[in-house]
Coordinates of C-alpha atoms and ligand atoms in Angstrom, one line a residue:
X1 CA -26.3 -26.3 -48.5
X2 CA -28.2 -29.3 -47.0
X3 CA -29.2 -31.4 -50.0
X4 CA -32.8 -31.7 -48.7
X5 CA -33.2 -28.0 -48.7
X6 CA -32.4 -27.6 -52.4
X7 CA -35.9 -28.4 -53.8
X8 CA -37.4 -26.2 -51.0
X9 CA -35.1 -23.4 -51.9
X10 CA -36.3 -23.6 -55.5
X11 CA -39.9 -23.4 -54.4
X12 CA -39.2 -20.5 -52.1
X13 CA -37.5 -18.5 -54.9
X14 CA -40.4 -19.4 -57.3
X15 CA -42.9 -18.2 -54.7
X16 CA -44.5 -21.7 -54.5
X17 CA -46.3 -23.0 -51.4
X18 CA -44.4 -25.5 -49.2
X19 CA -45.8 -28.9 -48.3
X20 CA -46.0 -30.8 -45.0
X21 CA -42.9 -32.8 -46.1
X22 CA -41.1 -29.5 -46.9
X23 CA -42.0 -28.2 -43.4
X24 CA -40.6 -31.3 -41.8
X25 CA -37.4 -31.2 -43.8
X26 CA -37.0 -27.5 -42.7
X27 CA -37.4 -28.4 -39.0
X28 CA -35.1 -31.5 -39.4
X29 CA -32.3 -29.6 -41.1
X30 CA -29.3 -28.3 -39.2
X31 CA -28.5 -25.9 -42.0
X32 CA -29.7 -22.9 -40.1
X33 CA -27.9 -20.4 -42.4
X34 CA -29.8 -21.6 -45.5
X35 CA -33.0 -21.5 -43.6
X36 CA -32.3 -17.9 -42.5
X37 CA -31.4 -17.0 -46.1
X38 CA -34.7 -18.4 -47.4
X39 CA -36.9 -16.9 -44.7
X40 CA -35.1 -13.6 -45.1
X41 CA -35.8 -13.6 -48.8
X42 CA -39.5 -13.9 -48.1
X43 CA -39.4 -11.3 -45.3
X44 CA -37.7 -8.8 -47.6
X45 CA -40.2 -9.5 -50.4
X46 CA -43.1 -8.6 -48.1
X47 CA -41.6 -6.0 -45.8
X48 CA -38.2 -4.9 -47.1
X49 CA -36.2 -3.4 -44.2
X50 CA -39.3 -2.5 -42.2
X51 CA -39.5 -3.9 -38.7
X52 CA -42.5 -3.2 -36.6
X53 CA -42.8 -2.6 -32.8
X54 CA -45.5 -1.3 -30.6
X55 CA -45.9 0.4 -27.2
X56 CA -48.1 -1.8 -25.1
X57 CA -48.9 -3.2 -21.7
X58 CA -50.0 -6.6 -20.5
X59 CA -52.7 -6.9 -17.9
X60 CA -53.3 -10.4 -16.4
X61 CA -56.5 -9.8 -14.4
X62 CA -56.4 -13.0 -12.5
X63 CA -54.1 -16.1 -12.1
X64 CA -56.9 -18.1 -10.6
X65 CA -57.7 -20.9 -13.1
X66 CA -60.0 -23.9 -13.2
X67 CA -57.4 -25.6 -15.5
X68 CA -54.0 -27.1 -14.4
X69 CA -51.9 -27.1 -17.6
X70 CA -48.6 -28.9 -17.1
X71 CA -46.6 -26.2 -19.0
X72 CA -48.0 -23.3 -17.0
X73 CA -46.3 -21.8 -14.0
X74 CA -48.8 -18.9 -13.7
X75 CA -52.0 -20.5 -12.5
X76 CA -53.1 -20.7 -8.8
X77 CA -56.2 -22.2 -7.3
X78 CA -58.8 -20.0 -5.5
X79 CA -57.5 -19.3 -1.9
X80 CA -54.0 -20.6 -2.7
X81 CA -51.1 -18.5 -1.6
X82 CA -50.3 -15.9 -4.3
X83 CA -53.6 -16.1 -6.1
X84 CA -55.2 -12.8 -7.1
X85 CA -58.0 -11.2 -9.0
X86 CA -58.4 -7.6 -10.1
X87 CA -61.4 -5.4 -9.5
X88 CA -62.8 -3.5 -12.5
X89 CA -61.4 -0.4 -10.9
X90 CA -57.9 -1.9 -10.6
X91 CA -57.9 -3.1 -14.2
X92 CA -59.2 0.3 -15.4
X93 CA -56.5 2.2 -13.3
X94 CA -53.8 0.1 -15.0
X95 CA -55.2 0.7 -18.4
X96 CA -55.4 4.5 -17.8
X97 CA -51.8 4.4 -16.5
X98 CA -50.7 2.6 -19.7
X99 CA -52.6 5.1 -21.9
X100 CA -51.1 8.0 -20.0
X101 CA -47.6 6.5 -20.5
X102 CA -48.2 6.5 -24.2
X103 CA -49.3 2.9 -24.8
X104 CA -51.4 2.2 -27.9
X105 CA -52.5 -1.2 -26.8
X106 CA -53.4 -3.1 -23.7
X107 CA -53.2 -6.9 -23.9
X108 CA -55.5 -8.5 -21.4
X109 CA -55.6 -12.2 -20.6
X110 CA -56.2 -14.3 -17.4
X111 CA -57.0 -17.7 -16.0
X112 CA -60.4 -19.3 -16.2
X113 CA -61.8 -17.9 -13.0
X114 CA -64.4 -20.2 -11.6
X115 CA -66.8 -17.6 -10.1
X116 CA -66.5 -14.3 -11.9
X117 CA -69.7 -13.6 -14.0
X118 CA -69.7 -12.8 -17.7
X119 CA -70.6 -9.1 -16.8
X120 CA -67.2 -8.8 -15.1
X121 CA -65.6 -9.0 -18.5
X122 CA -68.0 -6.8 -20.4
X123 CA -67.9 -4.3 -17.6
X124 CA -64.1 -4.3 -17.6
X125 CA -64.0 -3.6 -21.3
X126 CA -66.7 -0.8 -21.1
X127 CA -64.9 0.8 -18.2
X128 CA -61.5 0.8 -19.9
X129 CA -62.9 2.0 -23.2
X130 CA -64.6 4.9 -21.4
X131 CA -61.5 5.8 -19.4
X132 CA -59.0 5.4 -22.2
X133 CA -60.8 5.6 -25.5
X134 CA -57.6 5.7 -27.7
X135 CA -56.2 2.5 -26.2
X136 CA -56.8 -0.6 -28.4
X137 CA -58.0 -3.5 -26.2
X138 CA -56.6 -6.8 -27.4
X139 CA -58.0 -9.3 -25.0
X140 CA -59.0 -12.9 -24.1
X141 CA -57.6 -16.0 -25.7
X142 CA -60.0 -18.5 -27.4
X143 CA -59.9 -20.5 -24.2
X144 CA -61.3 -17.6 -22.2
X145 CA -63.9 -16.9 -24.9
X146 CA -65.2 -20.5 -24.7
X147 CA -65.3 -20.2 -20.9
X148 CA -67.3 -17.0 -21.2
X149 CA -69.8 -18.7 -23.5
X150 CA -70.3 -21.4 -20.9
X151 CA -70.7 -18.9 -17.9
X152 CA -73.1 -16.7 -20.0
X153 CA -75.1 -19.9 -20.7
X154 CA -74.6 -19.7 -24.4
X155 CA -72.1 -22.5 -24.9
X156 CA -73.0 -22.8 -28.6
X157 CA -73.4 -19.2 -29.5
X158 CA -69.8 -17.9 -29.8
X159 CA -70.9 -15.2 -32.2
X160 CA -73.3 -13.7 -29.6
X161 CA -70.6 -13.8 -26.9
X162 CA -68.0 -12.2 -29.2
X163 CA -70.5 -9.6 -30.3
X164 CA -71.2 -8.6 -26.7
X165 CA -67.5 -8.2 -26.1
X166 CA -67.0 -6.3 -29.3
X167 CA -69.8 -3.9 -28.4
X168 CA -68.2 -3.4 -25.0
X169 CA -64.9 -2.4 -26.5
X170 CA -62.9 -5.5 -27.5
X171 CA -60.7 -4.6 -30.4
X172 CA -59.0 -7.9 -31.4
X173 CA -58.0 -11.3 -30.1
X174 CA -54.5 -12.3 -29.0
X175 CA -53.0 -15.5 -30.2
X176 CA -52.8 -17.4 -26.9
X177 CA -54.2 -20.8 -26.0
X178 CA -53.3 -22.5 -29.3
X179 CA -50.4 -24.4 -27.7
X180 CA -50.0 -27.4 -30.0
X181 CA -53.1 -28.4 -32.0
X182 CA -52.5 -32.2 -31.9
X183 CA -55.0 -34.0 -29.7
X184 CA -52.5 -36.5 -28.3
X185 CA -50.2 -33.7 -27.0
X186 CA -53.3 -31.8 -25.8
X187 CA -54.5 -34.7 -23.7
X188 CA -51.0 -35.2 -22.1
X189 CA -50.0 -31.6 -21.4
X190 CA -53.2 -29.5 -21.2
X191 CA -56.1 -31.8 -20.8
X192 CA -59.3 -30.0 -20.0
X193 CA -58.4 -27.0 -22.2
X194 CA -60.3 -26.5 -25.4
X195 CA -59.1 -28.6 -28.3
X196 CA -58.0 -27.2 -31.6
X197 CA -61.5 -27.4 -33.2
X198 CA -62.8 -24.9 -30.7
X199 CA -59.8 -22.7 -30.9
X200 CA -60.3 -22.4 -34.6
X201 CA -64.1 -21.9 -34.2
X202 CA -63.5 -18.9 -31.9
X203 CA -61.0 -17.3 -34.3
X204 CA -63.2 -18.0 -37.4
X205 CA -66.2 -16.5 -35.6
X206 CA -64.1 -13.5 -34.6
X207 CA -62.9 -13.1 -38.3
X208 CA -66.5 -13.3 -39.5
X209 CA -67.4 -10.5 -37.1
X210 CA -64.6 -8.4 -38.5
X211 CA -62.2 -8.8 -35.6
X212 CA -58.5 -9.3 -36.3
X213 CA -56.7 -12.0 -34.4
X214 CA -53.2 -13.5 -33.8
X215 CA -52.0 -17.1 -33.5
X216 CA -49.3 -18.8 -31.4
X217 CA -47.6 -22.1 -31.1
X218 CA -46.1 -23.3 -27.8
X219 CA -43.2 -25.5 -28.9
X220 CA -40.2 -27.3 -27.3
X221 CA -42.1 -29.5 -24.7
X222 CA -43.5 -32.9 -25.5
X223 CA -44.6 -32.4 -29.1
X224 CA -43.0 -33.9 -32.2
X225 CA -41.7 -32.0 -35.2
X226 CA -44.6 -33.4 -37.2
X227 CA -47.0 -31.8 -34.7
X228 CA -45.4 -28.4 -35.3
X229 CA -45.7 -28.7 -39.0
X230 CA -49.3 -29.8 -38.7
X231 CA -49.9 -26.8 -36.6
X232 CA -48.6 -24.5 -39.4
X233 CA -50.7 -26.3 -42.0
X234 CA -53.9 -25.9 -39.9
X235 CA -53.3 -22.2 -39.4
X236 CA -52.5 -21.7 -43.1
X237 CA -55.7 -23.5 -44.1
X238 CA -57.8 -21.4 -41.7
X239 CA -56.3 -18.2 -43.1
X240 CA -57.0 -19.4 -46.7
X241 CA -60.6 -19.9 -45.7
X242 CA -60.8 -16.4 -44.1
X243 CA -59.4 -14.9 -47.3
X244 CA -61.5 -16.9 -49.7
X245 CA -64.7 -16.2 -47.8
X246 CA -63.8 -12.5 -47.5
X247 CA -64.1 -12.3 -43.8
X248 CA -63.5 -8.8 -42.3
X249 CA -61.0 -10.3 -39.9
X250 CA -57.9 -12.4 -40.4
X251 CA -54.9 -13.7 -38.7
X252 CA -52.3 -10.9 -38.6
X253 CA -49.3 -12.7 -37.1
X254 CA -48.0 -15.9 -35.6
X255 CA -46.0 -15.6 -32.4
X256 CA -44.0 -18.9 -31.9
X257 CA -43.5 -19.3 -28.1
X258 CA -40.5 -21.3 -26.9
X259 CA -41.5 -23.4 -23.9
X260 CA -39.9 -22.0 -20.7
X261 CA -39.8 -24.9 -18.2
X262 CA -39.0 -23.0 -15.0
X263 CA -41.5 -23.7 -12.1
X264 CA -43.9 -25.7 -14.4
X265 CA -44.8 -29.3 -14.0
X266 CA -42.6 -30.0 -17.0
X267 CA -39.6 -28.4 -15.4
X268 CA -37.4 -31.5 -16.0
X269 CA -37.5 -30.8 -19.8
X270 CA -34.7 -28.7 -21.2
X271 CA -36.8 -26.3 -23.4
X272 CA -35.8 -25.3 -26.9
X273 CA -32.3 -24.0 -27.7
X274 CA -31.5 -20.6 -29.4
X275 CA -31.0 -22.4 -32.7
X276 CA -34.4 -24.2 -32.3
X277 CA -35.9 -20.8 -31.8
X278 CA -34.3 -19.3 -34.9
X279 CA -35.4 -22.4 -36.9
X280 CA -39.0 -22.1 -35.7
X281 CA -39.2 -18.4 -36.6
X282 CA -37.7 -19.1 -40.1
X283 CA -40.1 -22.1 -40.5
X284 CA -43.0 -19.8 -39.5
X285 CA -42.1 -17.3 -42.3
X286 CA -41.6 -20.1 -44.9
X287 CA -44.7 -22.2 -44.1
X288 CA -47.3 -19.4 -43.3
X289 CA -47.2 -17.8 -46.8
X290 CA -50.6 -16.1 -46.2
X291 CA -49.7 -14.6 -42.8
X292 CA -48.5 -11.0 -43.2
X293 CA -46.4 -10.9 -40.0
X294 CA -44.0 -13.1 -37.9
X295 CA -43.5 -11.8 -34.4
X296 CA -40.6 -12.5 -32.1
X297 CA -42.0 -12.0 -28.6
X298 CA -38.7 -10.8 -27.1
X299 CA -39.9 -11.4 -23.5
X300 CA -39.6 -15.2 -24.3
X301 CA -37.0 -15.1 -27.1
X302 CA -34.8 -12.4 -25.4
X303 CA -33.9 -9.2 -27.1
X304 CA -30.5 -10.3 -28.5
X305 CA -32.0 -13.3 -30.2
X306 CA -34.9 -11.2 -31.5
X307 CA -32.4 -8.9 -33.2
X308 CA -30.8 -11.9 -35.0
X309 CA -34.2 -13.2 -35.8
X310 CA -34.8 -10.1 -38.0
X311 CA -32.6 -12.0 -40.5
X312 CA -34.6 -15.2 -40.1
X313 CA -38.0 -14.1 -41.3
X314 CA -39.2 -11.9 -38.3
X315 CA -40.6 -8.5 -39.1
X316 CA -42.2 -7.6 -35.7
X317 CA -40.6 -7.3 -32.3
X318 CA -43.8 -6.8 -30.3
X319 CA -43.7 -4.2 -27.6
X320 CA -42.3 -2.3 -24.8
X321 CA -44.1 -4.7 -22.5
X322 CA -44.5 -3.9 -18.9
X323 CA -45.5 -6.4 -16.2
X324 CA -45.4 -9.8 -17.9
X325 CA -46.6 -12.4 -15.4
X326 CA -47.1 -15.6 -17.5
X327 CA -43.4 -16.5 -17.9
X328 CA -40.4 -14.9 -16.3
X329 CA -37.2 -15.2 -18.2
X330 CA -34.1 -14.9 -16.0
X331 CA -35.5 -14.6 -12.4
X332 CA -38.6 -13.7 -10.6
X333 CA -38.9 -10.0 -11.3
X334 CA -42.1 -9.5 -13.3
X335 CA -41.2 -6.0 -14.4
X336 CA -40.0 -6.6 -17.9
X337 CA -39.7 -3.5 -20.0
X338 CA -37.6 -2.0 -22.7
X339 CA -37.9 1.6 -23.8
X340 CA -38.9 2.6 -27.3
X341 CA -35.3 3.9 -27.7
X342 CA -33.9 0.4 -26.7
X343 CA -36.2 -1.4 -29.2
X344 CA -35.4 1.1 -32.0
X345 CA -31.7 0.8 -31.4
X346 CA -31.9 -3.0 -31.5
X347 CA -33.7 -2.8 -34.9
X348 CA -31.3 -0.3 -36.3
X349 CA -28.3 -2.2 -35.0
X350 CA -29.6 -5.2 -36.9
X351 CA -29.7 -3.2 -40.1
X352 CA -33.5 -2.6 -40.3
X353 CA -35.9 0.3 -40.2
X354 CA -38.0 0.6 -37.1
X355 CA -41.7 1.5 -37.6
X356 CA -44.0 2.0 -34.6
X357 CA -47.4 0.4 -35.3
X358 CA -50.7 0.1 -33.6
X359 CA -52.3 -3.3 -33.0
X360 CA -53.7 -3.4 -36.6
X361 CA -50.2 -2.8 -38.0
X362 CA -51.0 0.8 -39.0
X363 CA -47.9 3.1 -38.7
X364 CA -48.0 5.6 -35.8
X365 CA -46.7 9.1 -35.6
X366 CA -45.5 9.7 -32.1
X367 CA -44.8 12.9 -30.2
X368 CA -43.7 11.8 -26.7
X369 CA -46.7 10.3 -25.0
X370 CA -49.1 11.5 -27.7
X371 CA -49.6 9.6 -30.9
X372 CA -51.8 9.4 -33.9
X373 CA -52.1 7.2 -37.0
X374 CA -49.9 8.1 -39.9
X375 CA -52.0 9.5 -42.7
X376 CA -53.0 7.5 -45.8
X377 CA -51.6 4.2 -44.6
X378 CA -53.5 0.9 -44.9
X379 CA -53.0 -2.0 -42.6
X380 CA -50.3 -4.3 -44.1
X381 CA -52.8 -7.2 -44.6
X382 CA -51.6 -9.0 -47.6
X383 CA -48.2 -10.6 -47.8
Ligands
V47_401 O1 -51.3 -19.3 -24.4 C1 -47.7 -20.4 -20.9 C2 -47.9 -19.5 -23.3 C3 -49.3 -17.9 -24.0 C4 -45.6 -20.9 -20.9 O2 -51.2 -12.2 -29.6 C5 -45.9 -20.3 -22.1 O3 -49.8 -10.6 -29.7 C6 -43.7 -20.5 -22.8 O4 -50.3 -15.8 -26.3 N1 -43.4 -21.1 -21.6 C7 -49.8 -16.5 -23.7 N2 -45.0 -20.1 -23.0 C8 -48.9 -15.5 -24.4 C9 -49.5 -15.2 -25.7 C10 -49.0 -14.0 -26.5 C11 -47.8 -13.3 -26.1 C12 -47.4 -12.2 -26.8 C13 -48.1 -11.7 -27.8 C14 -49.3 -12.3 -28.1 C15 -50.2 -11.7 -29.2 C16 -49.8 -13.4 -27.5 O5 -48.1 -18.1 -23.2 C17 -50.2 -19.1 -23.5 C18 -49.2 -20.2 -23.6 O6 -49.1 -20.8 -24.8 N3 -47.2 -20.0 -22.1 N4 -46.8 -20.9 -20.2 C19 -44.3 -21.3 -20.7 N5 -44.0 -21.9 -19.5

């Protein structure tokens, strides 16, 4: 075992919280087997052999964006070739198709469109909720929420904006837009986007309003290992606060996102390796002791690596995603889907027990395209 991991191993087996220095030693270590063993220990303590997955669809309502983040290959400017925006009818039609195909969740995010009014977003939620009442709407990154606050002329009243969205049908917030919290990295790679203080403010306000949310970290571009550890610590502190203050909402999961360089302004960078990805998933499990779940987003991690990652702290494989436009692994086809049978097979092959969940991690009983919540189960909130 890497000597530097010995004291960390003792802390992990004693159930003690890891420090910034421990986090750095984890990310600097090449002893990926020990890291896997430690993360796997924590994962088994919380979840045993259970591995969650869900049936969902992604809807990216527009790629027109006022920002020009260097890591992003998705955005277009208004009028540019390939730019698009959905009408409410188109968005609703896709949501209904998803629900009819058995999805429990629709994950909606888009660019910061310069002209669409706030009512576009509330109308989209209302229309989807009416047409597909069983579908959970997980929508809008913190970056979009701040944009909505500006266009609805309430830049300082995030609670009012989130409340309007919640009343219109918003079920929870996805984890996007966090990128790397460090301001230096922010100004180099995604200047103009909200900084970490606002990202946290949106999530804290959502938690106060009783909305669950997720978190992400986009790694493997221009950030340092210290920046990654700091990102973990800030998320852990915010979750401590949500728990201490008894907010109705919390962070449910972190989704570490490996940077995919293709067609972005940072295309010259190599992006993280498979081992980097395993290390980051293990580090997430070890550092975020107050996060119930660690998700491997297979679209970006690939399915084979996600299977291995189940032994590196991961307990959630995300979904049977259809149409993922933000990044495209292995070519230009945006139709990226695995069947429920594929996902379950992956999980079983890796030696785990597949459990279909809804967005709030409540187990589902499925009968073809129909589904219902399993009786007497509570969301797995506490690690
Ligand atoms: O915020 C953009 C990232 C995120 C690239 O909450 C890129 O359940 C890698 O947040 N390489 C959106 N990543 C995706 C996201 C997400 C995905 C799955 C589940 C959940 C959830 C959330 O994608 C953006 C950004 O950080 N991203 N470009 C890229 N080239």
